mmCIF file of the C-alpha atoms, coordinates in Angstrom:
data_MODEL
# 
_entry.id   MODEL 
# 
loop_
_atom_site.group_PDB 
_atom_site.id 
_atom_site.type_symbol 
_atom_site.label_atom_id 
_atom_site.label_alt_id 
_atom_site.label_comp_id 
_atom_site.label_asym_id 
_atom_site.label_entity_id 
_atom_site.label_seq_id 
_atom_site.pdbx_PDB_ins_code 
_atom_site.Cartn_x 
_atom_site.Cartn_y 
_atom_site.Cartn_z 
_atom_site.occupancy 
_atom_site.B_iso_or_equiv 
_atom_site.pdbx_formal_charge 
_atom_site.auth_seq_id 
_atom_site.auth_comp_id 
_atom_site.auth_asym_id 
_atom_site.auth_atom_id 
_atom_site.pdbx_PDB_model_num 
ATOM 1  C CA . MET A 1 1  ? -51.119 -138.935 65.660 1.00 0.00 ? 1  MET A CA 1 
ATOM 2  C CA . ALA A 1 2  ? -50.355 -139.170 69.419 1.00 0.00 ? 2  ALA A CA 1 
ATOM 3  C CA . GLN A 1 3  ? -46.965 -139.151 70.729 1.00 0.00 ? 3  GLN A CA 1 
ATOM 4  C CA . GLN A 1 4  ? -45.668 -141.687 73.358 1.00 0.00 ? 4  GLN A CA 1 
ATOM 5  C CA . GLY A 1 5  ? -47.257 -140.758 76.662 1.00 0.00 ? 5  GLY A CA 1 
ATOM 6  C CA . GLY A 1 6  ? -50.622 -139.905 74.900 1.00 0.00 ? 6  GLY A CA 1 
ATOM 7  C CA . GLN A 1 7  ? -49.924 -136.205 74.375 1.00 0.00 ? 7  GLN A CA 1 
ATOM 8  C CA . ASP A 1 8  ? -50.556 -134.675 70.952 1.00 0.00 ? 8  ASP A CA 1 
ATOM 9  C CA . PRO A 1 9  ? -47.582 -132.729 69.754 1.00 0.00 ? 9  PRO A CA 1 
ATOM 10 C CA . ALA A 1 10 ? -49.761 -129.605 68.860 1.00 0.00 ? 10 ALA A CA 1 
ATOM 11 C CA . ALA A 1 11 ? -51.273 -129.693 72.280 1.00 0.00 ? 11 ALA A CA 1 
ATOM 12 C CA . ALA A 1 12 ? -47.803 -129.940 73.825 1.00 0.00 ? 12 ALA A CA 1 
ATOM 13 C CA . ILE A 1 13 ? -46.637 -126.928 71.771 1.00 0.00 ? 13 ILE A CA 1 
ATOM 14 C CA . GLU A 1 14 ? -49.664 -124.935 72.822 1.00 0.00 ? 14 GLU A CA 1 
ATOM 15 C CA . MET A 1 15 ? -49.150 -125.797 76.474 1.00 0.00 ? 15 MET A CA 1 
ATOM 16 C CA . ALA A 1 16 ? -45.500 -124.676 76.208 1.00 0.00 ? 16 ALA A CA 1 
ATOM 17 C CA . LYS A 1 17 ? -46.563 -121.401 74.605 1.00 0.00 ? 17 LYS A CA 1 
ATOM 18 C CA . GLN A 1 18 ? -48.943 -120.809 77.488 1.00 0.00 ? 18 GLN A CA 1 
ATOM 19 C CA . GLU A 1 19 ? -46.246 -121.521 80.070 1.00 0.00 ? 19 GLU A CA 1 
ATOM 20 C CA . MET A 1 20 ? -43.993 -119.110 78.221 1.00 0.00 ? 20 MET A CA 1 
ATOM 21 C CA . ASP A 1 21 ? -46.653 -116.451 78.287 1.00 0.00 ? 21 ASP A CA 1 
ATOM 22 C CA . TYR A 1 22 ? -47.231 -117.007 81.958 1.00 0.00 ? 22 TYR A CA 1 
ATOM 23 C CA . ARG A 1 23 ? -43.518 -116.870 82.784 1.00 0.00 ? 23 ARG A CA 1 
ATOM 24 C CA . VAL A 1 24 ? -43.125 -113.585 80.793 1.00 0.00 ? 24 VAL A CA 1 
ATOM 25 C CA . ALA A 1 25 ? -45.983 -112.081 82.633 1.00 0.00 ? 25 ALA A CA 1 
ATOM 26 C CA . LEU A 1 26 ? -44.479 -113.078 85.974 1.00 0.00 ? 26 LEU A CA 1 
ATOM 27 C CA . PHE A 1 27 ? -41.140 -111.509 84.966 1.00 0.00 ? 27 PHE A CA 1 
ATOM 28 C CA . ASN A 1 28 ? -42.709 -108.414 83.794 1.00 0.00 ? 28 ASN A CA 1 
ATOM 29 C CA . ALA A 1 29 ? -44.845 -108.135 86.983 1.00 0.00 ? 29 ALA A CA 1 
ATOM 30 C CA . MET A 1 30 ? -41.530 -108.627 89.154 1.00 0.00 ? 30 MET A CA 1 
ATOM 31 C CA . VAL A 1 31 ? -39.771 -105.953 87.053 1.00 0.00 ? 31 VAL A CA 1 
ATOM 32 C CA . SER A 1 32 ? -42.549 -103.290 87.606 1.00 0.00 ? 32 SER A CA 1 
ATOM 33 C CA . SER A 1 33 ? -42.887 -104.167 91.181 1.00 0.00 ? 33 SER A CA 1 
ATOM 34 C CA . CYS A 1 34 ? -39.273 -104.107 91.991 1.00 0.00 ? 34 CYS A CA 1 
ATOM 35 C CA . TYR A 1 35 ? -38.674 -100.996 89.804 1.00 0.00 ? 35 TYR A CA 1 
ATOM 36 C CA . GLU A 1 36 ? -41.421 -99.086  91.610 1.00 0.00 ? 36 GLU A CA 1 
ATOM 37 C CA . LYS A 1 37 ? -39.990 -100.176 94.947 1.00 0.00 ? 37 LYS A CA 1 
ATOM 38 C CA . CYS A 1 38 ? -36.272 -99.787  94.387 1.00 0.00 ? 38 CYS A CA 1 
ATOM 39 C CA . ILE A 1 39 ? -35.405 -97.288  91.690 1.00 0.00 ? 39 ILE A CA 1 
ATOM 40 C CA . ASP A 1 40 ? -35.078 -93.584  92.670 1.00 0.00 ? 40 ASP A CA 1 
ATOM 41 C CA . LYS A 1 41 ? -37.434 -91.637  90.447 1.00 0.00 ? 41 LYS A CA 1 
ATOM 42 C CA . ARG A 1 42 ? -34.979 -88.611  90.138 1.00 0.00 ? 42 ARG A CA 1 
ATOM 43 C CA . TYR A 1 43 ? -32.390 -90.287  87.848 1.00 0.00 ? 43 TYR A CA 1 
ATOM 44 C CA . LYS A 1 44 ? -29.120 -88.924  89.028 1.00 0.00 ? 44 LYS A CA 1 
ATOM 45 C CA . ASP A 1 45 ? -26.740 -91.421  87.282 1.00 0.00 ? 45 ASP A CA 1 
ATOM 46 C CA . GLY A 1 46 ? -26.721 -93.592  84.262 1.00 0.00 ? 46 GLY A CA 1 
ATOM 47 C CA . GLU A 1 47 ? -25.915 -96.652  86.583 1.00 0.00 ? 47 GLU A CA 1 
ATOM 48 C CA . LEU A 1 48 ? -27.834 -97.973  89.568 1.00 0.00 ? 48 LEU A CA 1 
ATOM 49 C CA . SER A 1 49 ? -26.533 -97.169  92.889 1.00 0.00 ? 49 SER A CA 1 
ATOM 50 C CA . VAL A 1 50 ? -25.298 -99.711  95.455 1.00 0.00 ? 50 VAL A CA 1 
ATOM 51 C CA . GLY A 1 51 ? -28.538 -99.351  97.362 1.00 0.00 ? 51 GLY A CA 1 
ATOM 52 C CA . GLU A 1 52 ? -30.710 -99.764  94.211 1.00 0.00 ? 52 GLU A CA 1 
ATOM 53 C CA . ASN A 1 53 ? -28.795 -102.823 93.204 1.00 0.00 ? 53 ASN A CA 1 
ATOM 54 C CA . SER A 1 54 ? -29.174 -104.322 96.686 1.00 0.00 ? 54 SER A CA 1 
ATOM 55 C CA . CYS A 1 55 ? -32.768 -103.686 96.888 1.00 0.00 ? 55 CYS A CA 1 
ATOM 56 C CA . ILE A 1 56 ? -33.370 -105.065 93.493 1.00 0.00 ? 56 ILE A CA 1 
ATOM 57 C CA . ASP A 1 57 ? -31.375 -108.108 94.357 1.00 0.00 ? 57 ASP A CA 1 
ATOM 58 C CA . ARG A 1 58 ? -33.584 -108.696 97.516 1.00 0.00 ? 58 ARG A CA 1 
ATOM 59 C CA . CYS A 1 59 ? -36.783 -107.810 95.811 1.00 0.00 ? 59 CYS A CA 1 
ATOM 60 C CA . SER A 1 60 ? -36.324 -110.200 92.712 1.00 0.00 ? 60 SER A CA 1 
ATOM 61 C CA . SER A 1 61 ? -35.239 -113.057 95.184 1.00 0.00 ? 61 SER A CA 1 
ATOM 62 C CA . LYS A 1 62 ? -38.301 -112.658 97.430 1.00 0.00 ? 62 LYS A CA 1 
ATOM 63 C CA . TYR A 1 63 ? -40.497 -112.373 94.416 1.00 0.00 ? 63 TYR A CA 1 
ATOM 64 C CA . TRP A 1 64 ? -39.369 -115.617 92.939 1.00 0.00 ? 64 TRP A CA 1 
ATOM 65 C CA . GLN A 1 65 ? -39.343 -117.267 96.349 1.00 0.00 ? 65 GLN A CA 1 
ATOM 66 C CA . VAL A 1 66 ? -42.959 -116.366 96.915 1.00 0.00 ? 66 VAL A CA 1 
ATOM 67 C CA . THR A 1 67 ? -43.909 -117.220 93.428 1.00 0.00 ? 67 THR A CA 1 
ATOM 68 C CA . GLY A 1 68 ? -42.529 -120.773 94.164 1.00 0.00 ? 68 GLY A CA 1 
ATOM 69 C CA . ILE A 1 69 ? -44.263 -121.073 97.560 1.00 0.00 ? 69 ILE A CA 1 
ATOM 70 C CA . VAL A 1 70 ? -47.655 -120.087 95.911 1.00 0.00 ? 70 VAL A CA 1 
ATOM 71 C CA . GLY A 1 71 ? -47.067 -122.696 93.067 1.00 0.00 ? 71 GLY A CA 1 
ATOM 72 C CA . GLN A 1 72 ? -46.427 -125.440 95.545 1.00 0.00 ? 72 GLN A CA 1 
ATOM 73 C CA . MET A 1 73 ? -49.463 -124.507 97.563 1.00 0.00 ? 73 MET A CA 1 
ATOM 74 C CA . LEU A 1 74 ? -51.650 -124.458 94.515 1.00 0.00 ? 74 LEU A CA 1 
ATOM 75 C CA . GLY A 1 75 ? -50.096 -127.733 93.296 1.00 0.00 ? 75 GLY A CA 1 
ATOM 76 C CA . SER A 1 76 ? -50.952 -129.398 96.626 1.00 0.00 ? 76 SER A CA 1 
ATOM 77 C CA . GLN A 1 77 ? -54.421 -128.102 96.628 1.00 0.00 ? 77 GLN A CA 1 
ATOM 78 C CA . GLY A 1 78 ? -54.931 -129.475 93.103 1.00 0.00 ? 78 GLY A CA 1 
ATOM 79 C CA . GLY A 1 79 ? -54.006 -132.975 94.269 1.00 0.00 ? 79 GLY A CA 1 
ATOM 80 C CA . MET A 1 80 ? -56.540 -132.837 97.064 1.00 0.00 ? 80 MET A CA 1 
ATOM 81 C CA . HIS A 1 81 ? -59.535 -132.721 94.691 1.00 0.00 ? 81 HIS A CA 1 
# 
């Protein structure tokens, strides 16, 4: 039985799961990338330093900004076909 708008509820749930998997993969890639770039490998303290915090903040902000730009570019290309 199709829902209003013509989409099958099972298909909508599957699409939502795929979207969640994609977002989790993006988040994990960001964490890995920013960790490698920002965290001192010689753990001196149990807490992040001011420099590490600042680096992580900039890194994560840029990562999501670029992800958004790429998504917009891909979306606009999809509309061209």
